[in-house]
PDB file of C-alpha atoms in Angstrom:
ATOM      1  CA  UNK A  28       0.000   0.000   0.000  1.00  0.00           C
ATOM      2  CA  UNK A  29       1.584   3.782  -0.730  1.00  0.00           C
ATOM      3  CA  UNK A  30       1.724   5.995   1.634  1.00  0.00           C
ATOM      4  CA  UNK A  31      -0.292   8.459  -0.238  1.00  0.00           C
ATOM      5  CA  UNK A  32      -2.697   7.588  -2.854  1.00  0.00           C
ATOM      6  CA  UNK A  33      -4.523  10.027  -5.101  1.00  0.00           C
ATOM      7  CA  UNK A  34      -6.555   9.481  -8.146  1.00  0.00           C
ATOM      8  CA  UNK A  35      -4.130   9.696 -10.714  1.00  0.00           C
ATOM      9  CA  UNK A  36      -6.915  11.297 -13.363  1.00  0.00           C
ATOM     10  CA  UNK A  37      -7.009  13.324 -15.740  1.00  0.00           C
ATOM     11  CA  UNK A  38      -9.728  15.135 -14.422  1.00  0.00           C
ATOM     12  CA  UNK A  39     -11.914  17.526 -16.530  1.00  0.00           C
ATOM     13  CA  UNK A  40     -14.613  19.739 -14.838  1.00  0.00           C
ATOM     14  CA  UNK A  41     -15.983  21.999 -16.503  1.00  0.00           C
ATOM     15  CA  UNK A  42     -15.283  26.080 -15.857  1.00  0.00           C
ATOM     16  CA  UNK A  43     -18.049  27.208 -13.016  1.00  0.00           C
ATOM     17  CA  UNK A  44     -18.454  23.760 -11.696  1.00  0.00           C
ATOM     18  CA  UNK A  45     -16.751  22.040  -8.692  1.00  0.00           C
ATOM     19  CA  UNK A  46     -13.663  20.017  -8.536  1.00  0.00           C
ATOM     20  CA  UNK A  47     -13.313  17.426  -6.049  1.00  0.00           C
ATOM     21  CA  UNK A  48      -9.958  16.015  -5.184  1.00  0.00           C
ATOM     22  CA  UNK A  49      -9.507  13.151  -3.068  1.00  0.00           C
ATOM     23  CA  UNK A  50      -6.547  11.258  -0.886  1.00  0.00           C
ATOM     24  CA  UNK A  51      -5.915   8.482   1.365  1.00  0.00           C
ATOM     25  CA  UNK A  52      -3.063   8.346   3.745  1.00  0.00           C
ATOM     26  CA  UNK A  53      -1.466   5.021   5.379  1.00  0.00           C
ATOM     27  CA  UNK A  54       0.299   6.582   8.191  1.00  0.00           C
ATOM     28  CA  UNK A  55      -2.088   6.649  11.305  1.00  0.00           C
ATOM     29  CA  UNK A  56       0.258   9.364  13.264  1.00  0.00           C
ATOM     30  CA  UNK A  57      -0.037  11.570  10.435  1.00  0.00           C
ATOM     31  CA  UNK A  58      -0.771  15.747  11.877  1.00  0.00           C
ATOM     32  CA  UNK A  59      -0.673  17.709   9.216  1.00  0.00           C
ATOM     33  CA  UNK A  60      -1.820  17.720   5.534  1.00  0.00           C
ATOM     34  CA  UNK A  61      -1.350  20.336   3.045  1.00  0.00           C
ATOM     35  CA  UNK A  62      -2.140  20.084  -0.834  1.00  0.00           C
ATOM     36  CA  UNK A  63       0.071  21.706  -3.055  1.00  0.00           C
ATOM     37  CA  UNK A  64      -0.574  22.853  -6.796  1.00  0.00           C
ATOM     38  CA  UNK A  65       1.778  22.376  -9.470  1.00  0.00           C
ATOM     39  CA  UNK A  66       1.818  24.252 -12.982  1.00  0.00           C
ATOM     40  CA  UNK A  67       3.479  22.144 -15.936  1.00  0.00           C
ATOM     41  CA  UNK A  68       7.571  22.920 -15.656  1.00  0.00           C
ATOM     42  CA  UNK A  69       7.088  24.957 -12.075  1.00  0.00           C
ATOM     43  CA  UNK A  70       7.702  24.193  -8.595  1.00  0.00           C
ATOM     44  CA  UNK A  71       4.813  23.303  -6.059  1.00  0.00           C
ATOM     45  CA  UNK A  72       3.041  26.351  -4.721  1.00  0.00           C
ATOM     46  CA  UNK A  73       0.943  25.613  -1.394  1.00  0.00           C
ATOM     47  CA  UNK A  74      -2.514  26.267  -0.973  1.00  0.00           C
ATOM     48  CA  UNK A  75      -4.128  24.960   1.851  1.00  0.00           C
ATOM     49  CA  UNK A  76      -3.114  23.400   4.965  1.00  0.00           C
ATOM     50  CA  UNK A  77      -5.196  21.403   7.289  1.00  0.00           C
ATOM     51  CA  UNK A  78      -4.454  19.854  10.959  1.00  0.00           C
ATOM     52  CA  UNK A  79      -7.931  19.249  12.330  1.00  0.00           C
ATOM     53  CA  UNK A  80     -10.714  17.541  11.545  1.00  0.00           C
ATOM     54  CA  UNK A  81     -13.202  18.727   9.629  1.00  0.00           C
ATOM     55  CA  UNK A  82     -13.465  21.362   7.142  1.00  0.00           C
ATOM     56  CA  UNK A  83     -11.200  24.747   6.120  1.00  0.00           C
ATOM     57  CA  UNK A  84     -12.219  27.174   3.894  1.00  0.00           C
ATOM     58  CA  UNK A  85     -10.036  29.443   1.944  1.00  0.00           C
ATOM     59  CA  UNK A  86     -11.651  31.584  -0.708  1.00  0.00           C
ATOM     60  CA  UNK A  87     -12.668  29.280  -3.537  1.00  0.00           C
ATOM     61  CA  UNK A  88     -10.716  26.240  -1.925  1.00  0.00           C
ATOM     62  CA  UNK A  89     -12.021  24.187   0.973  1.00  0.00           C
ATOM     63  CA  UNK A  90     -10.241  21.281   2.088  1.00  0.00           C
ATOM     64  CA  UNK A  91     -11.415  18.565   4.568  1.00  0.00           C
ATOM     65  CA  UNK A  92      -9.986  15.803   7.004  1.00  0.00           C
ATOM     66  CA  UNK A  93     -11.657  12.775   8.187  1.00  0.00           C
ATOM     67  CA  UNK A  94      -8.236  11.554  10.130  1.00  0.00           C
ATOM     68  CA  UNK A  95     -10.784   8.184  11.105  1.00  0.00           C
ATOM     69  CA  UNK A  96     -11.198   6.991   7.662  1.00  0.00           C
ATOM     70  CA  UNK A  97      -7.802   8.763   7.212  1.00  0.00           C
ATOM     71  CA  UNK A  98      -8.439  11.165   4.225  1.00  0.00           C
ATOM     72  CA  UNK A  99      -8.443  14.361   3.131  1.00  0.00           C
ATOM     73  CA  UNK A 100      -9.632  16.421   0.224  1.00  0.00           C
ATOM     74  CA  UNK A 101      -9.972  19.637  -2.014  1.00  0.00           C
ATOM     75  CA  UNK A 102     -12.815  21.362  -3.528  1.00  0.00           C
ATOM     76  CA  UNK A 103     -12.526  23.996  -5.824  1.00  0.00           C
ATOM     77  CA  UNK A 104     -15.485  26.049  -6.118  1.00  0.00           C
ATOM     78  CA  UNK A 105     -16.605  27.954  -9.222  1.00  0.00           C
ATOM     79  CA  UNK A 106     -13.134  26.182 -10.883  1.00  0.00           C
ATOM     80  CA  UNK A 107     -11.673  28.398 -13.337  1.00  0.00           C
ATOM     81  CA  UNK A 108      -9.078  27.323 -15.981  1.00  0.00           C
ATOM     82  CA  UNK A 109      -6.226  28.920 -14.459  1.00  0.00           C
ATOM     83  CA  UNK A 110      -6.987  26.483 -11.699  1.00  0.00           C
ATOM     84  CA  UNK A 111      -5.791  23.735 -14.734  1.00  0.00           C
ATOM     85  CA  UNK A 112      -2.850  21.834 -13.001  1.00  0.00           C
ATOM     86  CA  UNK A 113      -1.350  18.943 -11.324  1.00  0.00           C
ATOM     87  CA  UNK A 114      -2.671  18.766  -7.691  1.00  0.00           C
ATOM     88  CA  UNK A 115      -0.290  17.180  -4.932  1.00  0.00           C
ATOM     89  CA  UNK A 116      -1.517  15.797  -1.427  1.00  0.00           C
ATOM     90  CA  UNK A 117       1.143  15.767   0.937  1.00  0.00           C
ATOM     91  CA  UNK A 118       1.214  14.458   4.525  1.00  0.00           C
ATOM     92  CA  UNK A 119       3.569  14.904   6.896  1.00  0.00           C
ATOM     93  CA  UNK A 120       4.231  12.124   9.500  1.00  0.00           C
ATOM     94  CA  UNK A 121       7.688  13.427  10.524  1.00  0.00           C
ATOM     95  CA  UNK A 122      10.196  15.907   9.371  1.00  0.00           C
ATOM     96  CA  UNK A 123       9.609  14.938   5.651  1.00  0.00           C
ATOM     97  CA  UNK A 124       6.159  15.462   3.746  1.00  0.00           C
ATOM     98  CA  UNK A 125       5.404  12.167   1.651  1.00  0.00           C
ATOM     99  CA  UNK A 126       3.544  13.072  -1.442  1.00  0.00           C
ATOM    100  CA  UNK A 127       0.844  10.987  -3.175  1.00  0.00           C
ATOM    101  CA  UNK A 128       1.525  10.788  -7.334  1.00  0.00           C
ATOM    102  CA  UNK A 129      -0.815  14.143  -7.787  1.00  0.00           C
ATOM    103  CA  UNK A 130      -4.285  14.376  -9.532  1.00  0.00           C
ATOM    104  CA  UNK A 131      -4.358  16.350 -12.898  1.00  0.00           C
ATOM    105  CA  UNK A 132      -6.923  18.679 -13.055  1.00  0.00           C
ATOM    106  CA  UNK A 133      -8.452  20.296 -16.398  1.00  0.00           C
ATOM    107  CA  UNK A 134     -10.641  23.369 -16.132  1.00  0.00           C
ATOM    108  CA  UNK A 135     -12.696  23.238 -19.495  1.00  0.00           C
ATOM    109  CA  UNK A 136     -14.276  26.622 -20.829  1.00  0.00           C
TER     110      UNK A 136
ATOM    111  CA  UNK B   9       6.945  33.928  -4.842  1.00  0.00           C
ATOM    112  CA  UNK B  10       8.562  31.928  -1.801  1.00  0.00           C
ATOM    113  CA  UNK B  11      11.366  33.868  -0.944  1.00  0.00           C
ATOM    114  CA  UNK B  12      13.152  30.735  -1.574  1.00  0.00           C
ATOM    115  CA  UNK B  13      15.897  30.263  -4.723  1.00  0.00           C
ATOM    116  CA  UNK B  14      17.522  27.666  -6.292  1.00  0.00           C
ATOM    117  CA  UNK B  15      20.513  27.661  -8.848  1.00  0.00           C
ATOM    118  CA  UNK B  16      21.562  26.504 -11.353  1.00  0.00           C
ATOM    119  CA  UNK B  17      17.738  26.261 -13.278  1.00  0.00           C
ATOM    120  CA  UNK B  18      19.039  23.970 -15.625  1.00  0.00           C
ATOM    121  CA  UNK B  19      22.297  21.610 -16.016  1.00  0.00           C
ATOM    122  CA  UNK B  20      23.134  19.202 -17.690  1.00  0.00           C
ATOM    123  CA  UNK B  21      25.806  16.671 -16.471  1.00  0.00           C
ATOM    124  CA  UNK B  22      27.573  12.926 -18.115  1.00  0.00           C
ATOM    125  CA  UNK B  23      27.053   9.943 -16.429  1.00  0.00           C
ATOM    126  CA  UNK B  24      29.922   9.891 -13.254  1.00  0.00           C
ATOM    127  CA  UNK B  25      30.285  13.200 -12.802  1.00  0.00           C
ATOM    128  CA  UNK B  26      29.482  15.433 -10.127  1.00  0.00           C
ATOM    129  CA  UNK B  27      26.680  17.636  -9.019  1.00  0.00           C
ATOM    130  CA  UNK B  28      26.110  20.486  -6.705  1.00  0.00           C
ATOM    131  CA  UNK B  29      22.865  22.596  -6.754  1.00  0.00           C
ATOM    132  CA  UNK B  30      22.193  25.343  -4.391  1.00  0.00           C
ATOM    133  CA  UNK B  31      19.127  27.134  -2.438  1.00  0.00           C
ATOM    134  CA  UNK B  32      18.750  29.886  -0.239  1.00  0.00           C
ATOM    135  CA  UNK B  33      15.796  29.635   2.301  1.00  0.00           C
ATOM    136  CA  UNK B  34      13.226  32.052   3.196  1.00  0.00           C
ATOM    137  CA  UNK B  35      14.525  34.607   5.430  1.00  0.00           C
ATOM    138  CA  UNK B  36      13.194  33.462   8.939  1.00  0.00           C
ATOM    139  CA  UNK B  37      13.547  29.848   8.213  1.00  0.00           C
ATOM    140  CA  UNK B  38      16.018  27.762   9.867  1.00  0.00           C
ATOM    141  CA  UNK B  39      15.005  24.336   8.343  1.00  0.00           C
ATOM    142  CA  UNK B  40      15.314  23.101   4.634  1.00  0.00           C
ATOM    143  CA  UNK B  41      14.455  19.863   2.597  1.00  0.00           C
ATOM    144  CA  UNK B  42      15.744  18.445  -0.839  1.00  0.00           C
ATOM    145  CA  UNK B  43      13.177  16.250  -2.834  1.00  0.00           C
ATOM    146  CA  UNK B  44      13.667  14.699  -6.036  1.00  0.00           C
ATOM    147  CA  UNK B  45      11.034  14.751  -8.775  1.00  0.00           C
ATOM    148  CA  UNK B  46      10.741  12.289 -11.374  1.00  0.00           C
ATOM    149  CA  UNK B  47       8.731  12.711 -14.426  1.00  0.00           C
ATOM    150  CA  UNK B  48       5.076  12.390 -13.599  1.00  0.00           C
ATOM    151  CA  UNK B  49       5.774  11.566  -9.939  1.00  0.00           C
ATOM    152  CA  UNK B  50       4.743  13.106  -6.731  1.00  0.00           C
ATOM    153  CA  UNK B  51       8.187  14.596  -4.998  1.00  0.00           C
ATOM    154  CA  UNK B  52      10.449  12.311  -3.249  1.00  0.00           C
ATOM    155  CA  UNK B  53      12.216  13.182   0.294  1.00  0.00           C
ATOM    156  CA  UNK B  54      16.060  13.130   0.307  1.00  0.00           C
ATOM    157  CA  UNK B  55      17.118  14.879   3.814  1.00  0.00           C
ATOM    158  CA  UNK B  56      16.407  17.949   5.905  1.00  0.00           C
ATOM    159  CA  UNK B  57      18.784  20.088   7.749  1.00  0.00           C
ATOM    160  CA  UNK B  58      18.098  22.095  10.752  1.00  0.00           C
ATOM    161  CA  UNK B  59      20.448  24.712  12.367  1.00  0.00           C
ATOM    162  CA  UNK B  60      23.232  22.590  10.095  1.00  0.00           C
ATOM    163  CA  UNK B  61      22.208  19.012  11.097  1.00  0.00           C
ATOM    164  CA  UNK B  62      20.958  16.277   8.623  1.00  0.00           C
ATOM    165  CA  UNK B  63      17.418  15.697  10.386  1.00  0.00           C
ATOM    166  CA  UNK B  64      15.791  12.798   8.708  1.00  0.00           C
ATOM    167  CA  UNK B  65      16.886  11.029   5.379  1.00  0.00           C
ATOM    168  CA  UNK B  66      14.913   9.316   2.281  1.00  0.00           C
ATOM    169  CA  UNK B  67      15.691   6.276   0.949  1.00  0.00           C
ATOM    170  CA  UNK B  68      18.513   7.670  -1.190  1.00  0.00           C
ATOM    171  CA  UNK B  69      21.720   6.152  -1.619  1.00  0.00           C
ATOM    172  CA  UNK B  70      24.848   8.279   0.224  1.00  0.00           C
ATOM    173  CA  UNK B  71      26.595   9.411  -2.801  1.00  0.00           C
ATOM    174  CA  UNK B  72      23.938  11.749  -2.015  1.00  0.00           C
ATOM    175  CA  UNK B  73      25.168  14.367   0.344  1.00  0.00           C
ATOM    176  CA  UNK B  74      24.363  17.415   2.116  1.00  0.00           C
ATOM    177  CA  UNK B  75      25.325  20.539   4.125  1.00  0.00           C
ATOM    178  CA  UNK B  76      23.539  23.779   5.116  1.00  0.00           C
ATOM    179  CA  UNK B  77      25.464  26.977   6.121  1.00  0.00           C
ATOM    180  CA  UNK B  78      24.866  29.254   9.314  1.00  0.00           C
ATOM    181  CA  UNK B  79      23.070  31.160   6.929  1.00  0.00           C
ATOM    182  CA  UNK B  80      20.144  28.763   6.537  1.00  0.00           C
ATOM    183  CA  UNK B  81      21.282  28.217   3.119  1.00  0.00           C
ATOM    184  CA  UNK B  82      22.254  24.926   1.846  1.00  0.00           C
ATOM    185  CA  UNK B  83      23.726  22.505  -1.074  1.00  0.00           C
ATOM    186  CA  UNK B  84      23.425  19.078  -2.198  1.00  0.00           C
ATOM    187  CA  UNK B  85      25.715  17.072  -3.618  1.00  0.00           C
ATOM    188  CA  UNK B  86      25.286  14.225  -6.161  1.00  0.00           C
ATOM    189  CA  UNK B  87      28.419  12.305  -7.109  1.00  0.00           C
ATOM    190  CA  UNK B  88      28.613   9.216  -9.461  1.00  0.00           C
ATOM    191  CA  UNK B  89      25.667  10.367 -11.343  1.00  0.00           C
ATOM    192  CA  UNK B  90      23.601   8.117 -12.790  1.00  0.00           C
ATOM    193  CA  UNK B  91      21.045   8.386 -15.557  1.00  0.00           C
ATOM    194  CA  UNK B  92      17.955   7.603 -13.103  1.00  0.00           C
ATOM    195  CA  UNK B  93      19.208  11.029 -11.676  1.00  0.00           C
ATOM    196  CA  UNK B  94      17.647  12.865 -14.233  1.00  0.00           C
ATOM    197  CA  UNK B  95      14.712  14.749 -12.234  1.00  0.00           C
ATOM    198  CA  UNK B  96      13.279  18.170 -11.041  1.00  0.00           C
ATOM    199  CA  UNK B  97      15.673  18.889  -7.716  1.00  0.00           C
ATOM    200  CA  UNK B  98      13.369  20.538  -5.280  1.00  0.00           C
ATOM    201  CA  UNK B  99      14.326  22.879  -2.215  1.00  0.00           C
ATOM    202  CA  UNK B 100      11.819  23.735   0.433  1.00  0.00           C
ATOM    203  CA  UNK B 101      12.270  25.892   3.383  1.00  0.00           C
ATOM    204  CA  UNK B 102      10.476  26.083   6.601  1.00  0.00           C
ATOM    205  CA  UNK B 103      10.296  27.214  10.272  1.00  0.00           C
ATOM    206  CA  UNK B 104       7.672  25.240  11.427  1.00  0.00           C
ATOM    207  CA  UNK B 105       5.913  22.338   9.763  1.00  0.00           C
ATOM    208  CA  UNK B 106       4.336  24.318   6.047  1.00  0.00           C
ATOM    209  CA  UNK B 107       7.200  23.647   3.794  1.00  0.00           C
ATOM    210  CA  UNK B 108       7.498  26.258   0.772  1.00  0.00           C
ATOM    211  CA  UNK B 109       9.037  25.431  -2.545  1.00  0.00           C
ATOM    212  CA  UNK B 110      11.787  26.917  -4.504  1.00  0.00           C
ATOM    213  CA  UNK B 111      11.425  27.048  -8.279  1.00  0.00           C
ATOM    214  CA  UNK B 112      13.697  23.767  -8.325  1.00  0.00           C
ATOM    215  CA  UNK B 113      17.224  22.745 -10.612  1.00  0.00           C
ATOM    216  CA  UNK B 114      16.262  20.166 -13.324  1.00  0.00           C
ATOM    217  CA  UNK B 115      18.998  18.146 -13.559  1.00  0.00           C
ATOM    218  CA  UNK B 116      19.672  16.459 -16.609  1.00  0.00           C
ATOM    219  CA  UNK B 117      22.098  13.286 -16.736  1.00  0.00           C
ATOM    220  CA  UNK B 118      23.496  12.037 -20.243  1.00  0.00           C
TER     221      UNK B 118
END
């Protein structure tokens, strides 16, 4: 079993709609969870963090834990196609984050 | 932007030779990570340093190598490159537990 597992898409959704990105995490000790976005060619660029249960809201970007059935998501509301990108779930057991493979989103217009 | 560089952006290296890439951490942070990225994969840890000390280490072999300055800033080292090497080298610095990316060194091994 990996450590992180994400659904590896493509996903299309189209522009106005939601996206819903899910991930499942092995490690049981597991605190903190953050989900990172990553252009083609760039570096990953954080958006949300999460340490509790439950829900956090952040503009158009609301990410929930369920640390019990140990997963956490991302919802992008009213998706745009700038939001078009390669989403990354991280986790972070330790002093390392463990990423899952990322989810590639397309935004169509 | 992060605050946090990288150089070289590019280079391109033969098989055996060595490798050392370079980042500078956000000003504040005293802790930094190297990941490698392969094509299509999620990053992959390599070590963290904090206040100069290797804190934690990936599954890499030890021709892979590390140091960070009093600075904050830090380098790692490659040597005996292989092609497998060939990935996105990824710097992220943090003070507590959010880690923030540099733009990354892709590394290209011929």
């Amino acid at each position: 079993q990996k450590e992180v597992e994400q659904n590896s898409g493509p996903l299309s959704v189209p522009e106005g709609a939601i996206a819903s990105l899910n991930c499942t995490y092995s490690d049981r000790g597991s605190q903190s969870f953050f989900w990172y976005r990553q252009y083609s060619g760039k570096s990953p660029e954080l958006i949300m963090f999460i340490y509790s249960n439950g829900d956090k809201e952040d503009g158009r970007f609301t990410a929930q834990l369920n640390k019990a059935s140990q997963y956490v998501s991302l919802l992008i509301r009213d998706s745009q196609p700038s939001d078009s990108a390669t989403y990354l779930c991280a986790v972070n057991p330790g002093e390392k984050l463990t990423f899952g493979t990322g989810t590639r989103l397309t935004i169509i217009p | 932007e992060t605050g946090v560089t990288q150089s070289p952006t590019h280079l391109i290296k033969t098989r055996g030779q060595q490798v050392t890439l370079r980042c500078s951490s956000q000003s504040g942070h005293n802790t930094v990570s190297w990941y490698q990225q392969a094509l299509g994969q999620g990053p992959q840890f390599i070590f963290q340093y904090y206040r100069e000390e290797e804190n934690g280490r990936g599954n890499f072999p030890p021709r892979f190598s590390g140091l960070q300055f009093p600075n904050y800033s830090s380098e790692l080292n490659v040597n005996a490159l292989e092609l497998d090497d060939s990935a996105l080298y990824l710097c992220a610095s943090s003070r507590q537990e959010t880690q923030y990316f540099g733009p990354g060194t892709r590394l290209l091994v011929l």
